[in-house]
Amino acid sequence: MIKLKNVTKTYKMGEEIIYALKNVDLEIKEGEFVSIMGPSGSGKSTLLNIIGCLDKPTEGEVYIDNVKTNDLDDDELTKIRRNKIGFVFQQFNLIPILTALENVELPLIFKYRGAMSEEERKKRALECLKMAELDERFANHKPNQLSGGQQQRVAIARALANNPPIILADEPTGALDSKTGEKIMKLLKKLNENGKTIIVVTHDINVAKFGDRIIYLKDGEIEKEEKL
């Protein structure tokens, strides 16, 4: 379970203090699909980064599976990210000189540091590409040889590589046409039905409606919640 208690995030701009998040209280249960909506600058990505241990709050407490992440050092936060969280980004963030399969292998290389054989690693990466519904014949293609939808499937497969219980997706359909975006959301929904906790940041209500509930942010605060 993910829990945020009275989370505030501020930045200094000269003498001015900017509130990215203000007194946010939020609980996300294991296996939920939660969508986070709000206008540009509302704090959506900041919230996702704090949940994903990429950033720390200025005030408040953040818990992942009852572990208070505020108190952890960088190495401990890296361990949580590797074991518990998979990230999916709007621009895919694939390494252009690597094949689809090699991109999916990367998290396994960083996690196991040689403790997993090359054969085991490739087998796991192929399993993840299959879970992401990308045909095996594209495994040896480089990102520039793949469509946007195919690249996002590779990114999802990479997020699944270490079998994390939580998937965080920041505008996962933002670089895709509506038809391809819908297919990607159906894939995330399927992963959720298979037990993954999914948290999606989006500006698109049609994307948000794939969730179990929508959290609306405005000026760094939760404006309202809607159960679907």
mmCIF file with all atom_site columns, C-alpha atoms in Angstrom:
data_model
loop_
_atom_site.group_PDB
_atom_site.id
_atom_site.type_symbol
_atom_site.label_atom_id
_atom_site.label_alt_id
_atom_site.label_comp_id
_atom_site.label_asym_id
_atom_site.label_entity_id
_atom_site.label_seq_id
_atom_site.pdbx_PDB_ins_code
_atom_site.Cartn_x
_atom_site.Cartn_y
_atom_site.Cartn_z
_atom_site.occupancy
_atom_site.B_iso_or_equiv
_atom_site.pdbx_formal_charge
_atom_site.auth_seq_id
_atom_site.auth_comp_id
_atom_site.auth_asym_id
_atom_site.auth_atom_id
_atom_site.pdbx_PDB_model_num
ATOM 1   C CA . MET A 1 1   ? 0.000   0.000   0.000   1.00 0.00 ? 1   MET A CA 1
ATOM 2   C CA . ILE A 1 2   ? 1.046   3.593   -0.714  1.00 0.00 ? 2   ILE A CA 1
ATOM 3   C CA . LYS A 1 3   ? 0.283   6.267   1.853   1.00 0.00 ? 3   LYS A CA 1
ATOM 4   C CA . LEU A 1 4   ? 0.984   10.007  1.836   1.00 0.00 ? 4   LEU A CA 1
ATOM 5   C CA . LYS A 1 5   ? 0.357   12.020  5.001   1.00 0.00 ? 5   LYS A CA 1
ATOM 6   C CA . ASN A 1 6   ? 0.219   15.810  4.830   1.00 0.00 ? 6   ASN A CA 1
ATOM 7   C CA . VAL A 1 7   ? 2.754   15.924  1.983   1.00 0.00 ? 7   VAL A CA 1
ATOM 8   C CA . THR A 1 8   ? 3.991   19.349  0.908   1.00 0.00 ? 8   THR A CA 1
ATOM 9   C CA . LYS A 1 9   ? 6.640   20.075  -1.722  1.00 0.00 ? 9   LYS A CA 1
ATOM 10  C CA . THR A 1 10  ? 8.070   23.565  -2.128  1.00 0.00 ? 10  THR A CA 1
ATOM 11  C CA . TYR A 1 11  ? 10.709  25.151  -4.342  1.00 0.00 ? 11  TYR A CA 1
ATOM 12  C CA . LYS A 1 12  ? 12.477  28.473  -3.870  1.00 0.00 ? 12  LYS A CA 1
ATOM 13  C CA . MET A 1 13  ? 12.461  30.911  -6.760  1.00 0.00 ? 13  MET A CA 1
ATOM 14  C CA . GLY A 1 14  ? 14.536  33.832  -5.562  1.00 0.00 ? 14  GLY A CA 1
ATOM 15  C CA . GLU A 1 15  ? 12.817  35.012  -2.394  1.00 0.00 ? 15  GLU A CA 1
ATOM 16  C CA . GLU A 1 16  ? 9.512   33.422  -3.385  1.00 0.00 ? 16  GLU A CA 1
ATOM 17  C CA . ILE A 1 17  ? 8.403   29.974  -2.176  1.00 0.00 ? 17  ILE A CA 1
ATOM 18  C CA . ILE A 1 18  ? 6.504   27.977  -4.814  1.00 0.00 ? 18  ILE A CA 1
ATOM 19  C CA . TYR A 1 19  ? 4.144   25.219  -3.627  1.00 0.00 ? 19  TYR A CA 1
ATOM 20  C CA . ALA A 1 20  ? 4.181   22.243  -6.020  1.00 0.00 ? 20  ALA A CA 1
ATOM 21  C CA . LEU A 1 21  ? 2.135   20.164  -3.539  1.00 0.00 ? 21  LEU A CA 1
ATOM 22  C CA . LYS A 1 22  ? 0.274   21.352  -0.465  1.00 0.00 ? 22  LYS A CA 1
ATOM 23  C CA . ASN A 1 23  ? -0.903  19.129  2.416   1.00 0.00 ? 23  ASN A CA 1
ATOM 24  C CA . VAL A 1 24  ? -1.697  16.093  0.265   1.00 0.00 ? 24  VAL A CA 1
ATOM 25  C CA . ASP A 1 25  ? -3.239  13.072  2.022   1.00 0.00 ? 25  ASP A CA 1
ATOM 26  C CA . LEU A 1 26  ? -3.603  9.990   -0.158  1.00 0.00 ? 26  LEU A CA 1
ATOM 27  C CA . GLU A 1 27  ? -3.921  6.221   0.214   1.00 0.00 ? 27  GLU A CA 1
ATOM 28  C CA . ILE A 1 28  ? -3.607  3.785   -2.679  1.00 0.00 ? 28  ILE A CA 1
ATOM 29  C CA . LYS A 1 29  ? -4.355  0.161   -1.913  1.00 0.00 ? 29  LYS A CA 1
ATOM 30  C CA . GLU A 1 30  ? -2.539  -2.793  -3.415  1.00 0.00 ? 30  GLU A CA 1
ATOM 31  C CA . GLY A 1 31  ? -4.062  -3.723  -6.778  1.00 0.00 ? 31  GLY A CA 1
ATOM 32  C CA . GLU A 1 32  ? -5.802  -0.385  -7.359  1.00 0.00 ? 32  GLU A CA 1
ATOM 33  C CA . PHE A 1 33  ? -5.792  1.527   -10.656 1.00 0.00 ? 33  PHE A CA 1
ATOM 34  C CA . VAL A 1 34  ? -5.675  5.241   -9.838  1.00 0.00 ? 34  VAL A CA 1
ATOM 35  C CA . SER A 1 35  ? -5.689  8.103   -12.344 1.00 0.00 ? 35  SER A CA 1
ATOM 36  C CA . ILE A 1 36  ? -4.337  11.537  -11.419 1.00 0.00 ? 36  ILE A CA 1
ATOM 37  C CA . MET A 1 37  ? -5.685  14.490  -13.401 1.00 0.00 ? 37  MET A CA 1
ATOM 38  C CA . GLY A 1 38  ? -5.191  18.233  -13.332 1.00 0.00 ? 38  GLY A CA 1
ATOM 39  C CA . PRO A 1 39  ? -4.087  21.180  -15.452 1.00 0.00 ? 39  PRO A CA 1
ATOM 40  C CA . SER A 1 40  ? -0.441  21.852  -16.284 1.00 0.00 ? 40  SER A CA 1
ATOM 41  C CA . GLY A 1 41  ? 1.416   22.925  -13.141 1.00 0.00 ? 41  GLY A CA 1
ATOM 42  C CA . SER A 1 42  ? -1.098  21.328  -10.768 1.00 0.00 ? 42  SER A CA 1
ATOM 43  C CA . GLY A 1 43  ? 1.525   19.027  -9.212  1.00 0.00 ? 43  GLY A CA 1
ATOM 44  C CA . LYS A 1 44  ? 0.703   15.757  -11.000 1.00 0.00 ? 44  LYS A CA 1
ATOM 45  C CA . SER A 1 45  ? 4.250   14.836  -12.006 1.00 0.00 ? 45  SER A CA 1
ATOM 46  C CA . THR A 1 46  ? 5.671   16.023  -8.669  1.00 0.00 ? 46  THR A CA 1
ATOM 47  C CA . LEU A 1 47  ? 3.227   13.725  -6.872  1.00 0.00 ? 47  LEU A CA 1
ATOM 48  C CA . LEU A 1 48  ? 4.194   10.798  -9.108  1.00 0.00 ? 48  LEU A CA 1
ATOM 49  C CA . ASN A 1 49  ? 7.907   11.478  -8.560  1.00 0.00 ? 49  ASN A CA 1
ATOM 50  C CA . ILE A 1 50  ? 7.432   11.477  -4.781  1.00 0.00 ? 50  ILE A CA 1
ATOM 51  C CA . ILE A 1 51  ? 5.435   8.233   -4.885  1.00 0.00 ? 51  ILE A CA 1
ATOM 52  C CA . GLY A 1 52  ? 8.152   6.756   -7.120  1.00 0.00 ? 52  GLY A CA 1
ATOM 53  C CA . CYS A 1 53  ? 10.989  7.745   -4.746  1.00 0.00 ? 53  CYS A CA 1
ATOM 54  C CA . LEU A 1 54  ? 12.514  10.023  -7.392  1.00 0.00 ? 54  LEU A CA 1
ATOM 55  C CA . ASP A 1 55  ? 11.924  13.031  -5.141  1.00 0.00 ? 55  ASP A CA 1
ATOM 56  C CA . LYS A 1 56  ? 11.286  13.699  -1.443  1.00 0.00 ? 56  LYS A CA 1
ATOM 57  C CA . PRO A 1 57  ? 8.636   15.940  0.104   1.00 0.00 ? 57  PRO A CA 1
ATOM 58  C CA . THR A 1 58  ? 9.603   19.137  1.902   1.00 0.00 ? 58  THR A CA 1
ATOM 59  C CA . GLU A 1 59  ? 7.151   18.193  4.660   1.00 0.00 ? 59  GLU A CA 1
ATOM 60  C CA . GLY A 1 60  ? 4.949   15.199  5.410   1.00 0.00 ? 60  GLY A CA 1
ATOM 61  C CA . GLU A 1 61  ? 5.400   11.435  5.296   1.00 0.00 ? 61  GLU A CA 1
ATOM 62  C CA . VAL A 1 62  ? 5.433   8.888   2.465   1.00 0.00 ? 62  VAL A CA 1
ATOM 63  C CA . TYR A 1 63  ? 5.036   5.144   3.049   1.00 0.00 ? 63  TYR A CA 1
ATOM 64  C CA . ILE A 1 64  ? 5.403   2.251   0.624   1.00 0.00 ? 64  ILE A CA 1
ATOM 65  C CA . ASP A 1 65  ? 4.418   -1.085  2.171   1.00 0.00 ? 65  ASP A CA 1
ATOM 66  C CA . ASN A 1 66  ? 4.697   0.508   5.631   1.00 0.00 ? 66  ASN A CA 1
ATOM 67  C CA . VAL A 1 67  ? 8.258   1.716   4.976   1.00 0.00 ? 67  VAL A CA 1
ATOM 68  C CA . LYS A 1 68  ? 8.705   5.456   5.484   1.00 0.00 ? 68  LYS A CA 1
ATOM 69  C CA . THR A 1 69  ? 10.644  6.503   2.398   1.00 0.00 ? 69  THR A CA 1
ATOM 70  C CA . ASN A 1 70  ? 11.491  10.023  3.677   1.00 0.00 ? 70  ASN A CA 1
ATOM 71  C CA . ASP A 1 71  ? 14.051  8.530   6.049   1.00 0.00 ? 71  ASP A CA 1
ATOM 72  C CA . LEU A 1 72  ? 15.850  6.383   3.473   1.00 0.00 ? 72  LEU A CA 1
ATOM 73  C CA . ASP A 1 73  ? 19.201  7.241   1.901   1.00 0.00 ? 73  ASP A CA 1
ATOM 74  C CA . ASP A 1 74  ? 19.828  7.192   -1.862  1.00 0.00 ? 74  ASP A CA 1
ATOM 75  C CA . ASP A 1 75  ? 20.952  3.542   -1.941  1.00 0.00 ? 75  ASP A CA 1
ATOM 76  C CA . GLU A 1 76  ? 17.859  2.404   -0.042  1.00 0.00 ? 76  GLU A CA 1
ATOM 77  C CA . LEU A 1 77  ? 15.594  4.455   -2.330  1.00 0.00 ? 77  LEU A CA 1
ATOM 78  C CA . THR A 1 78  ? 17.278  2.920   -5.382  1.00 0.00 ? 78  THR A CA 1
ATOM 79  C CA . LYS A 1 79  ? 16.587  -0.539  -3.951  1.00 0.00 ? 79  LYS A CA 1
ATOM 80  C CA . ILE A 1 80  ? 12.889  0.280   -3.511  1.00 0.00 ? 80  ILE A CA 1
ATOM 81  C CA . ARG A 1 81  ? 12.670  1.600   -7.080  1.00 0.00 ? 81  ARG A CA 1
ATOM 82  C CA . ARG A 1 82  ? 14.359  -1.508  -8.468  1.00 0.00 ? 82  ARG A CA 1
ATOM 83  C CA . ASN A 1 83  ? 12.242  -3.986  -6.525  1.00 0.00 ? 83  ASN A CA 1
ATOM 84  C CA . LYS A 1 84  ? 8.862   -2.329  -6.176  1.00 0.00 ? 84  LYS A CA 1
ATOM 85  C CA . ILE A 1 85  ? 8.318   0.258   -8.932  1.00 0.00 ? 85  ILE A CA 1
ATOM 86  C CA . GLY A 1 86  ? 8.253   0.232   -12.727 1.00 0.00 ? 86  GLY A CA 1
ATOM 87  C CA . PHE A 1 87  ? 8.204   3.528   -14.630 1.00 0.00 ? 87  PHE A CA 1
ATOM 88  C CA . VAL A 1 88  ? 6.546   4.342   -17.960 1.00 0.00 ? 88  VAL A CA 1
ATOM 89  C CA . PHE A 1 89  ? 7.121   7.775   -19.524 1.00 0.00 ? 89  PHE A CA 1
ATOM 90  C CA . GLN A 1 90  ? 5.436   9.848   -22.225 1.00 0.00 ? 90  GLN A CA 1
ATOM 91  C CA . GLN A 1 91  ? 8.543   9.914   -24.453 1.00 0.00 ? 91  GLN A CA 1
ATOM 92  C CA . PHE A 1 92  ? 9.341   6.192   -23.909 1.00 0.00 ? 92  PHE A CA 1
ATOM 93  C CA . ASN A 1 93  ? 12.961  6.941   -22.768 1.00 0.00 ? 93  ASN A CA 1
ATOM 94  C CA . LEU A 1 94  ? 14.395  3.994   -24.690 1.00 0.00 ? 94  LEU A CA 1
ATOM 95  C CA . ILE A 1 95  ? 18.136  3.780   -25.404 1.00 0.00 ? 95  ILE A CA 1
ATOM 96  C CA . PRO A 1 96  ? 18.361  4.343   -29.196 1.00 0.00 ? 96  PRO A CA 1
ATOM 97  C CA . ILE A 1 97  ? 21.456  2.185   -29.823 1.00 0.00 ? 97  ILE A CA 1
ATOM 98  C CA . LEU A 1 98  ? 19.937  -0.856  -28.072 1.00 0.00 ? 98  LEU A CA 1
ATOM 99  C CA . THR A 1 99  ? 17.366  -3.276  -29.466 1.00 0.00 ? 99  THR A CA 1
ATOM 100 C CA . ALA A 1 100 ? 13.921  -3.654  -27.914 1.00 0.00 ? 100 ALA A CA 1
ATOM 101 C CA . LEU A 1 101 ? 15.094  -6.800  -26.125 1.00 0.00 ? 101 LEU A CA 1
ATOM 102 C CA . GLU A 1 102 ? 18.268  -5.117  -24.830 1.00 0.00 ? 102 GLU A CA 1
ATOM 103 C CA . ASN A 1 103 ? 16.253  -2.157  -23.522 1.00 0.00 ? 103 ASN A CA 1
ATOM 104 C CA . VAL A 1 104 ? 14.063  -4.550  -21.531 1.00 0.00 ? 104 VAL A CA 1
ATOM 105 C CA . GLU A 1 105 ? 17.152  -6.347  -20.207 1.00 0.00 ? 105 GLU A CA 1
ATOM 106 C CA . LEU A 1 106 ? 18.631  -3.153  -18.706 1.00 0.00 ? 106 LEU A CA 1
ATOM 107 C CA . PRO A 1 107 ? 16.784  -3.237  -15.334 1.00 0.00 ? 107 PRO A CA 1
ATOM 108 C CA . LEU A 1 108 ? 17.813  -6.892  -14.936 1.00 0.00 ? 108 LEU A CA 1
ATOM 109 C CA . ILE A 1 109 ? 21.473  -6.016  -15.556 1.00 0.00 ? 109 ILE A CA 1
ATOM 110 C CA . PHE A 1 110 ? 21.363  -3.225  -12.953 1.00 0.00 ? 110 PHE A CA 1
ATOM 111 C CA . LYS A 1 111 ? 19.531  -5.349  -10.392 1.00 0.00 ? 111 LYS A CA 1
ATOM 112 C CA . TYR A 1 112 ? 21.414  -8.635  -10.643 1.00 0.00 ? 112 TYR A CA 1
ATOM 113 C CA . ARG A 1 113 ? 24.927  -7.383  -11.550 1.00 0.00 ? 113 ARG A CA 1
ATOM 114 C CA . GLY A 1 114 ? 25.971  -10.640 -13.206 1.00 0.00 ? 114 GLY A CA 1
ATOM 115 C CA . ALA A 1 115 ? 24.067  -12.924 -10.817 1.00 0.00 ? 115 ALA A CA 1
ATOM 116 C CA . MET A 1 116 ? 21.585  -13.698 -13.621 1.00 0.00 ? 116 MET A CA 1
ATOM 117 C CA . SER A 1 117 ? 22.904  -15.512 -16.680 1.00 0.00 ? 117 SER A CA 1
ATOM 118 C CA . GLU A 1 118 ? 22.556  -13.957 -20.138 1.00 0.00 ? 118 GLU A CA 1
ATOM 119 C CA . GLU A 1 119 ? 20.240  -16.808 -21.129 1.00 0.00 ? 119 GLU A CA 1
ATOM 120 C CA . GLU A 1 120 ? 17.960  -16.226 -18.113 1.00 0.00 ? 120 GLU A CA 1
ATOM 121 C CA . ARG A 1 121 ? 17.994  -12.484 -18.739 1.00 0.00 ? 121 ARG A CA 1
ATOM 122 C CA . LYS A 1 122 ? 16.961  -12.812 -22.379 1.00 0.00 ? 122 LYS A CA 1
ATOM 123 C CA . LYS A 1 123 ? 14.254  -15.304 -21.440 1.00 0.00 ? 123 LYS A CA 1
ATOM 124 C CA . ARG A 1 124 ? 12.807  -12.894 -18.865 1.00 0.00 ? 124 ARG A CA 1
ATOM 125 C CA . ALA A 1 125 ? 12.991  -9.960  -21.306 1.00 0.00 ? 125 ALA A CA 1
ATOM 126 C CA . LEU A 1 126 ? 11.123  -11.973 -23.956 1.00 0.00 ? 126 LEU A CA 1
ATOM 127 C CA . GLU A 1 127 ? 8.478   -12.899 -21.369 1.00 0.00 ? 127 GLU A CA 1
ATOM 128 C CA . CYS A 1 128 ? 8.010   -9.197  -20.598 1.00 0.00 ? 128 CYS A CA 1
ATOM 129 C CA . LEU A 1 129 ? 7.706   -8.270  -24.283 1.00 0.00 ? 129 LEU A CA 1
ATOM 130 C CA . LYS A 1 130 ? 5.045   -10.964 -24.558 1.00 0.00 ? 130 LYS A CA 1
ATOM 131 C CA . MET A 1 131 ? 3.205   -9.537  -21.507 1.00 0.00 ? 131 MET A CA 1
ATOM 132 C CA . ALA A 1 132 ? 3.363   -6.130  -23.206 1.00 0.00 ? 132 ALA A CA 1
ATOM 133 C CA . GLU A 1 133 ? 1.840   -7.763  -26.304 1.00 0.00 ? 133 GLU A CA 1
ATOM 134 C CA . LEU A 1 134 ? 4.742   -6.962  -28.618 1.00 0.00 ? 134 LEU A CA 1
ATOM 135 C CA . ASP A 1 135 ? 5.378   -9.612  -31.258 1.00 0.00 ? 135 ASP A CA 1
ATOM 136 C CA . GLU A 1 136 ? 8.677   -11.439 -30.728 1.00 0.00 ? 136 GLU A CA 1
ATOM 137 C CA . ARG A 1 137 ? 9.764   -10.612 -34.294 1.00 0.00 ? 137 ARG A CA 1
ATOM 138 C CA . PHE A 1 138 ? 10.287  -6.990  -33.163 1.00 0.00 ? 138 PHE A CA 1
ATOM 139 C CA . ALA A 1 139 ? 12.632  -7.991  -30.316 1.00 0.00 ? 139 ALA A CA 1
ATOM 140 C CA . ASN A 1 140 ? 15.781  -7.216  -32.308 1.00 0.00 ? 140 ASN A CA 1
ATOM 141 C CA . HIS A 1 141 ? 14.493  -3.936  -33.754 1.00 0.00 ? 141 HIS A CA 1
ATOM 142 C CA . LYS A 1 142 ? 15.937  -0.650  -32.523 1.00 0.00 ? 142 LYS A CA 1
ATOM 143 C CA . PRO A 1 143 ? 13.537  2.078   -31.305 1.00 0.00 ? 143 PRO A CA 1
ATOM 144 C CA . ASN A 1 144 ? 13.722  4.053   -34.566 1.00 0.00 ? 144 ASN A CA 1
ATOM 145 C CA . GLN A 1 145 ? 12.462  0.953   -36.400 1.00 0.00 ? 145 GLN A CA 1
ATOM 146 C CA . LEU A 1 146 ? 9.342   0.775   -34.216 1.00 0.00 ? 146 LEU A CA 1
ATOM 147 C CA . SER A 1 147 ? 6.106   2.770   -34.195 1.00 0.00 ? 147 SER A CA 1
ATOM 148 C CA . GLY A 1 148 ? 5.215   4.950   -31.201 1.00 0.00 ? 148 GLY A CA 1
ATOM 149 C CA . GLY A 1 149 ? 2.819   2.311   -29.894 1.00 0.00 ? 149 GLY A CA 1
ATOM 150 C CA . GLN A 1 150 ? 5.438   -0.413  -30.249 1.00 0.00 ? 150 GLN A CA 1
ATOM 151 C CA . GLN A 1 151 ? 8.020   1.734   -28.442 1.00 0.00 ? 151 GLN A CA 1
ATOM 152 C CA . GLN A 1 152 ? 5.592   2.285   -25.566 1.00 0.00 ? 152 GLN A CA 1
ATOM 153 C CA . ARG A 1 153 ? 5.045   -1.486  -25.350 1.00 0.00 ? 153 ARG A CA 1
ATOM 154 C CA . VAL A 1 154 ? 8.818   -1.919  -25.069 1.00 0.00 ? 154 VAL A CA 1
ATOM 155 C CA . ALA A 1 155 ? 8.833   0.716   -22.311 1.00 0.00 ? 155 ALA A CA 1
ATOM 156 C CA . ILE A 1 156 ? 6.061   -1.159  -20.477 1.00 0.00 ? 156 ILE A CA 1
ATOM 157 C CA . ALA A 1 157 ? 7.956   -4.441  -20.887 1.00 0.00 ? 157 ALA A CA 1
ATOM 158 C CA . ARG A 1 158 ? 11.033  -2.744  -19.404 1.00 0.00 ? 158 ARG A CA 1
ATOM 159 C CA . ALA A 1 159 ? 8.921   -1.533  -16.463 1.00 0.00 ? 159 ALA A CA 1
ATOM 160 C CA . LEU A 1 160 ? 7.807   -5.142  -15.884 1.00 0.00 ? 160 LEU A CA 1
ATOM 161 C CA . ALA A 1 161 ? 11.311  -6.657  -16.059 1.00 0.00 ? 161 ALA A CA 1
ATOM 162 C CA . ASN A 1 162 ? 11.944  -6.821  -12.302 1.00 0.00 ? 162 ASN A CA 1
ATOM 163 C CA . ASN A 1 163 ? 8.328   -7.841  -11.631 1.00 0.00 ? 163 ASN A CA 1
ATOM 164 C CA . PRO A 1 164 ? 7.479   -4.761  -9.530  1.00 0.00 ? 164 PRO A CA 1
ATOM 165 C CA . PRO A 1 165 ? 4.078   -4.635  -7.796  1.00 0.00 ? 165 PRO A CA 1
ATOM 166 C CA . ILE A 1 166 ? 3.634   -0.945  -8.740  1.00 0.00 ? 166 ILE A CA 1
ATOM 167 C CA . ILE A 1 167 ? 3.633   0.653   -12.218 1.00 0.00 ? 167 ILE A CA 1
ATOM 168 C CA . LEU A 1 168 ? 3.788   4.462   -12.458 1.00 0.00 ? 168 LEU A CA 1
ATOM 169 C CA . ALA A 1 169 ? 2.885   5.935   -15.853 1.00 0.00 ? 169 ALA A CA 1
ATOM 170 C CA . ASP A 1 170 ? 3.381   9.649   -16.588 1.00 0.00 ? 170 ASP A CA 1
ATOM 171 C CA . GLU A 1 171 ? 1.217   10.634  -19.601 1.00 0.00 ? 171 GLU A CA 1
ATOM 172 C CA . PRO A 1 172 ? 1.709   7.169   -21.193 1.00 0.00 ? 172 PRO A CA 1
ATOM 173 C CA . THR A 1 173 ? -0.499  8.057   -24.178 1.00 0.00 ? 173 THR A CA 1
ATOM 174 C CA . GLY A 1 174 ? 0.724   11.648  -24.621 1.00 0.00 ? 174 GLY A CA 1
ATOM 175 C CA . ALA A 1 175 ? 2.914   10.889  -27.655 1.00 0.00 ? 175 ALA A CA 1
ATOM 176 C CA . LEU A 1 176 ? 0.403   8.507   -29.269 1.00 0.00 ? 176 LEU A CA 1
ATOM 177 C CA . ASP A 1 177 ? -2.673  8.870   -31.456 1.00 0.00 ? 177 ASP A CA 1
ATOM 178 C CA . SER A 1 178 ? -5.994  8.164   -29.734 1.00 0.00 ? 178 SER A CA 1
ATOM 179 C CA . LYS A 1 179 ? -6.455  4.647   -31.174 1.00 0.00 ? 179 LYS A CA 1
ATOM 180 C CA . THR A 1 180 ? -2.948  3.522   -30.177 1.00 0.00 ? 180 THR A CA 1
ATOM 181 C CA . GLY A 1 181 ? -3.330  5.248   -26.809 1.00 0.00 ? 181 GLY A CA 1
ATOM 182 C CA . GLU A 1 182 ? -6.485  3.267   -26.114 1.00 0.00 ? 182 GLU A CA 1
ATOM 183 C CA . LYS A 1 183 ? -4.644  0.003   -26.843 1.00 0.00 ? 183 LYS A CA 1
ATOM 184 C CA . ILE A 1 184 ? -1.876  0.985   -24.398 1.00 0.00 ? 184 ILE A CA 1
ATOM 185 C CA . MET A 1 185 ? -4.462  1.785   -21.711 1.00 0.00 ? 185 MET A CA 1
ATOM 186 C CA . LYS A 1 186 ? -6.189  -1.567  -22.273 1.00 0.00 ? 186 LYS A CA 1
ATOM 187 C CA . LEU A 1 187 ? -2.802  -3.221  -21.756 1.00 0.00 ? 187 LEU A CA 1
ATOM 188 C CA . LEU A 1 188 ? -2.268  -1.325  -18.471 1.00 0.00 ? 188 LEU A CA 1
ATOM 189 C CA . LYS A 1 189 ? -5.790  -2.312  -17.401 1.00 0.00 ? 189 LYS A CA 1
ATOM 190 C CA . LYS A 1 190 ? -4.993  -5.956  -18.134 1.00 0.00 ? 190 LYS A CA 1
ATOM 191 C CA . LEU A 1 191 ? -1.814  -5.723  -16.042 1.00 0.00 ? 191 LEU A CA 1
ATOM 192 C CA . ASN A 1 192 ? -3.922  -4.231  -13.250 1.00 0.00 ? 192 ASN A CA 1
ATOM 193 C CA . GLU A 1 193 ? -6.399  -7.108  -13.495 1.00 0.00 ? 193 GLU A CA 1
ATOM 194 C CA . ASN A 1 194 ? -3.415  -9.445  -13.107 1.00 0.00 ? 194 ASN A CA 1
ATOM 195 C CA . GLY A 1 195 ? -2.520  -7.804  -9.788  1.00 0.00 ? 195 GLY A CA 1
ATOM 196 C CA . LYS A 1 196 ? -0.356  -4.759  -10.540 1.00 0.00 ? 196 LYS A CA 1
ATOM 197 C CA . THR A 1 197 ? -1.034  -1.450  -8.796  1.00 0.00 ? 197 THR A CA 1
ATOM 198 C CA . ILE A 1 198 ? -1.246  1.140   -11.583 1.00 0.00 ? 198 ILE A CA 1
ATOM 199 C CA . ILE A 1 199 ? -0.978  4.912   -11.110 1.00 0.00 ? 199 ILE A CA 1
ATOM 200 C CA . VAL A 1 200 ? -1.424  7.025   -14.249 1.00 0.00 ? 200 VAL A CA 1
ATOM 201 C CA . VAL A 1 201 ? -0.923  10.773  -14.614 1.00 0.00 ? 201 VAL A CA 1
ATOM 202 C CA . THR A 1 202 ? -2.934  12.164  -17.524 1.00 0.00 ? 202 THR A CA 1
ATOM 203 C CA . HIS A 1 203 ? -4.675  15.266  -18.834 1.00 0.00 ? 203 HIS A CA 1
ATOM 204 C CA . ASP A 1 204 ? -7.094  13.104  -20.878 1.00 0.00 ? 204 ASP A CA 1
ATOM 205 C CA . ILE A 1 205 ? -10.387 12.114  -19.227 1.00 0.00 ? 205 ILE A CA 1
ATOM 206 C CA . ASN A 1 206 ? -10.772 9.153   -21.616 1.00 0.00 ? 206 ASN A CA 1
ATOM 207 C CA . VAL A 1 207 ? -7.459  7.796   -20.341 1.00 0.00 ? 207 VAL A CA 1
ATOM 208 C CA . ALA A 1 208 ? -8.336  8.559   -16.713 1.00 0.00 ? 208 ALA A CA 1
ATOM 209 C CA . LYS A 1 209 ? -11.568 6.564   -16.976 1.00 0.00 ? 209 LYS A CA 1
ATOM 210 C CA . PHE A 1 210 ? -9.589  3.323   -17.202 1.00 0.00 ? 210 PHE A CA 1
ATOM 211 C CA . GLY A 1 211 ? -8.887  3.747   -13.473 1.00 0.00 ? 211 GLY A CA 1
ATOM 212 C CA . ASP A 1 212 ? -10.939 2.665   -10.455 1.00 0.00 ? 212 ASP A CA 1
ATOM 213 C CA . ARG A 1 213 ? -10.918 6.284   -9.291  1.00 0.00 ? 213 ARG A CA 1
ATOM 214 C CA . ILE A 1 214 ? -9.715  9.682   -10.443 1.00 0.00 ? 214 ILE A CA 1
ATOM 215 C CA . ILE A 1 215 ? -7.875  12.147  -8.203  1.00 0.00 ? 215 ILE A CA 1
ATOM 216 C CA . TYR A 1 216 ? -8.142  15.751  -9.391  1.00 0.00 ? 216 TYR A CA 1
ATOM 217 C CA . LEU A 1 217 ? -5.275  18.083  -8.480  1.00 0.00 ? 217 LEU A CA 1
ATOM 218 C CA . LYS A 1 218 ? -5.408  21.864  -8.624  1.00 0.00 ? 218 LYS A CA 1
ATOM 219 C CA . ASP A 1 219 ? -2.641  24.226  -7.466  1.00 0.00 ? 219 ASP A CA 1
ATOM 220 C CA . GLY A 1 220 ? -0.884  21.369  -5.660  1.00 0.00 ? 220 GLY A CA 1
ATOM 221 C CA . GLU A 1 221 ? -3.931  20.273  -3.660  1.00 0.00 ? 221 GLU A CA 1
ATOM 222 C CA . ILE A 1 222 ? -6.415  17.440  -4.090  1.00 0.00 ? 222 ILE A CA 1
ATOM 223 C CA . GLU A 1 223 ? -9.518  19.218  -5.338  1.00 0.00 ? 223 GLU A CA 1
ATOM 224 C CA . LYS A 1 224 ? -11.771 16.149  -5.432  1.00 0.00 ? 224 LYS A CA 1
ATOM 225 C CA . GLU A 1 225 ? -11.877 12.383  -5.977  1.00 0.00 ? 225 GLU A CA 1
ATOM 226 C CA . GLU A 1 226 ? -14.214 10.433  -8.211  1.00 0.00 ? 226 GLU A CA 1
ATOM 227 C CA . LYS A 1 227 ? -14.868 6.697   -7.946  1.00 0.00 ? 227 LYS A CA 1
ATOM 228 C CA . LEU A 1 228 ? -15.626 4.939   -11.232 1.00 0.00 ? 228 LEU A CA 1
#
